[in-house]
Amino acid sequence: MKKLLCAAAGAAALAPFAAHAQSAGSNVVTLGWFHIMPQQSSTPLTTNVAPTPINTPLSLPPTFTSPGTGNHTSGADTVGLTVSHFLTDNIAVTTVGGVPPVFKVSGQGTIKPPGPAGALGSQNIGLSTVNPLVKSVRQWSPAMIFQYYFAKSTSKFRPFLGLGVSYNWFSDMQLNTNFIKQTQQNLGAVLAAGAGKPGLTQVSAKASSSWQPVFNAGVTYAFTDHWGLVASVTYIPLKTTSTVTIKAADGTTLAQSKSDLKADPIISYVGMSYKF
């Protein structure tokens, strides 16, 4: 009985130290919601005409920029999942994933070749009938972040700062059919005529992928030894180059129009966490 009482007293003495929030060796899984708010700007569209035979009367230059044109993207919301492993009581490495958000991309301004070609076929990409130019595109941005947690591991409330890296790419891009038709009837028709390539042109688009730094700040609050709340704000200086390619009916590339879009999203996140 005396040994049992001593063991019970020892367990009671150690209990406050066992009920820590986050400490070396802990793993924390958080499920929550991302709200993505682009802080964006765009360069004018530059069109590079392929070196195909161009009829002299059209006088198409090899490259031309259309002032006032550009792209902008919508915001998005999605489910997010983070997994953190505490290397020490104050330093954790966190992987970030979730359901890839879907964005829409709209255009503005008029693509107009200089000279006689512009008189024959300019293209207003700001019209409501053709926007959004991209009806939907998924963004993939898995990230790894090193975070420093302030306060003691036993504290219920712990702010943190993080720095990491993400790889960003895009998939499932769907162009607006009205935009495709408009391109075929305007710029596409001019390019096909100039190249001596009869028939309906083909229109496609893509966006470039890139590695980008991730800046992160937030707080955690422990309700119990296992359950808690996480809130954070993340900034990614994200830039992508969107490219619209026009091909002749026989598959020959006629031109590519490119624009650099700086999305620079600010991402807020709130989630429930579980420590084990």
XYZ file of C-alpha atoms in Angstrom:
276
model
C 0.000 0.000 0.000
C 2.872 2.314 0.885
C 4.437 1.681 -2.573
C 1.100 2.327 -4.278
C 0.698 5.635 -2.467
C 4.229 6.661 -3.430
C 3.554 5.814 -7.093
C 0.317 7.790 -7.045
C 2.071 10.760 -5.470
C 4.814 10.597 -8.102
C 2.268 10.496 -10.939
C 0.443 13.477 -9.468
C 3.696 15.415 -9.224
C 4.577 14.686 -12.863
C 1.081 15.419 -14.253
C 1.629 19.191 -14.804
C 4.754 18.411 -16.853
C 3.012 15.728 -18.951
C 0.228 18.117 -20.000
C 2.390 20.112 -22.414
C 1.015 21.770 -25.558
C 3.852 21.344 -28.069
C 7.355 20.080 -27.315
C 10.252 18.301 -29.002
C 9.017 15.169 -30.752
C 5.362 16.254 -30.878
C 3.349 15.952 -34.078
C 0.413 18.253 -34.798
C -2.142 17.734 -37.570
C -4.433 20.643 -38.456
C -7.496 20.624 -40.691
C -8.959 23.981 -41.650
C -9.911 26.534 -44.279
C -7.726 28.657 -46.579
C -8.943 32.013 -47.909
C -6.733 33.228 -50.773
C -6.641 36.935 -51.617
C -4.438 37.884 -54.629
C -2.648 41.256 -54.469
C -2.039 41.404 -58.176
C -0.598 43.277 -61.115
C -0.008 42.305 -64.733
C 2.207 43.262 -67.647
C 0.684 44.028 -71.081
C 0.322 41.082 -73.451
C 3.241 40.650 -75.825
C 2.555 38.635 -78.967
C 5.361 36.749 -80.664
C 4.536 35.883 -84.253
C 6.050 32.615 -85.437
C 8.562 32.787 -88.305
C 6.075 31.520 -90.897
C 5.652 33.157 -94.321
C 3.640 36.350 -93.784
C 1.931 38.098 -96.682
C 3.578 41.458 -97.257
C 0.353 43.559 -97.279
C -0.320 42.633 -93.644
C 3.119 43.828 -92.481
C 2.994 41.825 -89.261
C 6.082 42.449 -87.075
C 7.724 39.465 -85.362
C 6.780 40.866 -81.924
C 4.305 43.474 -80.741
C 2.953 44.611 -77.357
C -0.639 45.726 -76.808
C -0.714 48.584 -74.269
C -3.550 48.466 -71.742
C -3.961 44.697 -71.906
C -3.437 42.351 -68.987
C -4.866 39.589 -66.829
C -6.234 39.378 -63.322
C -7.333 36.438 -61.222
C -10.133 35.820 -58.769
C -9.740 34.880 -55.105
C -10.506 31.405 -53.830
C -11.346 29.295 -50.768
C -10.386 25.708 -50.078
C -9.809 23.040 -47.426
C -6.264 22.941 -46.035
C -4.232 20.339 -44.168
C -0.970 20.974 -42.307
C 1.294 18.519 -40.504
C 3.910 19.840 -38.060
C 6.766 18.019 -36.359
C 8.511 19.752 -33.452
C 12.272 19.380 -33.743
C 12.694 21.231 -30.438
C 10.278 22.877 -28.013
C 10.364 26.000 -30.168
C 11.187 24.913 -33.723
C 8.825 22.932 -35.958
C 8.855 21.900 -39.595
C 5.421 22.065 -41.243
C 4.205 20.649 -44.527
C 1.193 22.361 -46.103
C -1.291 20.798 -48.509
C -5.008 20.520 -49.118
C -7.532 20.589 -51.928
C -6.056 22.642 -54.834
C -8.127 25.840 -55.152
C -9.848 26.791 -58.419
C -9.361 30.262 -59.894
C -10.825 32.258 -62.760
C -8.673 34.516 -64.945
C -10.104 37.566 -66.720
C -8.605 39.871 -69.314
C -8.653 43.574 -70.103
C -7.744 45.765 -73.052
C -7.451 45.123 -76.773
C -4.866 43.035 -78.619
C -4.128 44.964 -81.773
C -1.272 44.338 -84.206
C 0.313 47.514 -85.564
C -0.185 48.567 -89.163
C -2.657 47.115 -91.675
C -3.036 43.864 -89.728
C -4.497 45.748 -86.746
C -7.100 47.381 -88.973
C -8.206 43.935 -90.140
C -8.400 42.114 -86.833
C -8.047 43.616 -83.349
C -9.344 41.636 -80.372
C -10.983 43.130 -77.248
C -10.324 40.633 -74.429
C -12.080 42.842 -71.883
C -15.592 42.147 -73.189
C -17.978 40.591 -70.662
C -19.012 37.980 -73.224
C -15.524 36.457 -73.277
C -14.709 36.810 -69.582
C -13.461 35.095 -67.608
C -11.008 34.083 -70.319
C -10.073 31.065 -68.185
C -13.240 29.615 -66.659
C -11.268 27.535 -64.180
C -7.700 26.510 -63.398
C -6.390 24.581 -60.386
C -3.363 25.819 -58.490
C -1.110 23.354 -56.681
C 1.111 24.902 -53.997
C 2.523 22.325 -51.585
C 4.883 24.005 -49.131
C 7.390 23.253 -46.395
C 7.815 25.858 -43.656
C 10.216 26.107 -40.721
C 8.441 27.814 -37.833
C 9.678 29.315 -34.576
C 7.216 29.168 -31.672
C 7.460 31.727 -28.897
C 6.600 31.107 -25.214
C 7.085 27.829 -23.359
C 5.891 24.469 -24.671
C 3.410 24.326 -21.757
C 1.772 27.648 -22.722
C -1.759 27.519 -24.051
C -1.198 30.531 -26.315
C 1.845 30.479 -28.617
C 2.564 32.889 -31.480
C 4.911 31.760 -34.251
C 6.813 32.986 -37.302
C 7.676 30.855 -40.310
C 9.834 30.870 -43.434
C 9.715 28.229 -46.126
C 9.383 27.369 -49.798
C 6.547 26.273 -52.086
C 6.354 24.798 -55.563
C 3.485 26.225 -57.609
C 1.972 24.775 -60.762
C -1.375 24.799 -62.556
C -3.611 22.128 -64.065
C -7.079 21.550 -65.553
C -7.138 24.900 -67.351
C -10.449 25.469 -69.164
C -10.769 28.337 -71.614
C -14.021 30.188 -72.192
C -15.493 28.914 -75.486
C -16.523 32.482 -76.376
C -12.902 33.593 -75.981
C -11.747 30.748 -78.215
C -14.274 31.714 -80.923
C -13.350 35.399 -80.633
C -9.662 34.569 -81.085
C -10.362 32.341 -84.071
C -12.461 35.042 -85.767
C -10.085 37.945 -85.060
C -6.375 37.593 -84.350
C -6.349 33.922 -85.367
C -7.935 34.659 -88.733
C -5.456 37.478 -89.444
C -2.480 35.282 -88.555
C -3.768 32.336 -90.601
C -4.384 34.560 -93.626
C -0.950 36.144 -93.298
C 0.738 32.747 -93.097
C -1.261 31.301 -95.979
C -2.738 28.632 -93.685
C -6.480 28.352 -94.429
C -8.915 26.810 -91.966
C -10.057 27.340 -88.375
C -7.228 28.071 -85.940
C -6.641 26.231 -82.654
C -6.384 28.117 -79.327
C -4.805 26.833 -76.101
C -3.342 28.314 -72.905
C -0.973 27.420 -70.102
C 0.671 29.001 -67.054
C 4.265 28.595 -65.921
C 5.308 26.835 -62.710
C 7.834 28.145 -60.169
C 9.502 27.796 -56.777
C 8.659 30.663 -54.409
C 9.492 31.647 -50.803
C 6.764 31.490 -48.160
C 6.415 33.970 -45.260
C 4.172 32.866 -42.418
C 2.922 34.152 -39.028
C 0.229 32.911 -36.678
C -0.874 31.724 -33.275
C -1.931 28.472 -31.641
C -4.241 28.030 -28.671
C -4.460 24.731 -26.781
C -7.922 23.814 -25.450
C -6.669 20.516 -24.038
C -3.435 18.526 -24.154
C -4.454 17.216 -27.605
C -6.919 19.663 -29.181
C -6.272 23.246 -30.202
C -6.923 26.099 -32.622
C -4.514 27.451 -35.239
C -4.818 30.776 -37.082
C -2.219 32.075 -39.526
C -1.498 34.504 -42.358
C 0.841 33.569 -45.209
C 2.341 35.603 -48.043
C 3.774 34.112 -51.250
C 5.402 36.466 -53.810
C 3.993 34.414 -56.670
C 4.527 35.311 -60.325
C 3.448 33.253 -63.311
C 3.613 33.740 -67.065
C 0.383 32.971 -68.894
C 0.711 31.978 -72.547
C -2.032 31.787 -75.173
C -0.958 29.842 -78.255
C -2.639 30.138 -81.651
C -2.056 27.353 -84.161
C -3.150 26.954 -87.760
C -5.560 24.205 -88.750
C -2.590 22.020 -89.744
C -0.972 22.434 -86.287
C 1.619 25.053 -87.238
C 2.214 27.555 -84.427
C 1.254 31.017 -85.632
C 1.749 33.133 -82.490
C 1.999 33.171 -78.714
C 0.691 35.979 -76.508
C 2.332 36.196 -73.072
C 1.671 38.206 -69.938
C 3.383 38.132 -66.537
C 0.854 38.011 -63.697
C 2.036 38.820 -60.181
C -0.615 37.265 -57.956
C 1.247 37.780 -54.626
C -1.530 36.143 -52.569
C -2.168 36.767 -48.890
C -3.576 33.541 -47.467
C -5.497 33.378 -44.189
C -5.988 30.042 -42.456
C -8.059 28.840 -39.488
C -8.108 25.226 -38.381
C -8.557 22.721 -35.578
C -5.411 20.896 -34.493
C -4.716 17.543 -32.877
C -1.396 16.776 -31.161
C 0.006 13.277 -30.711
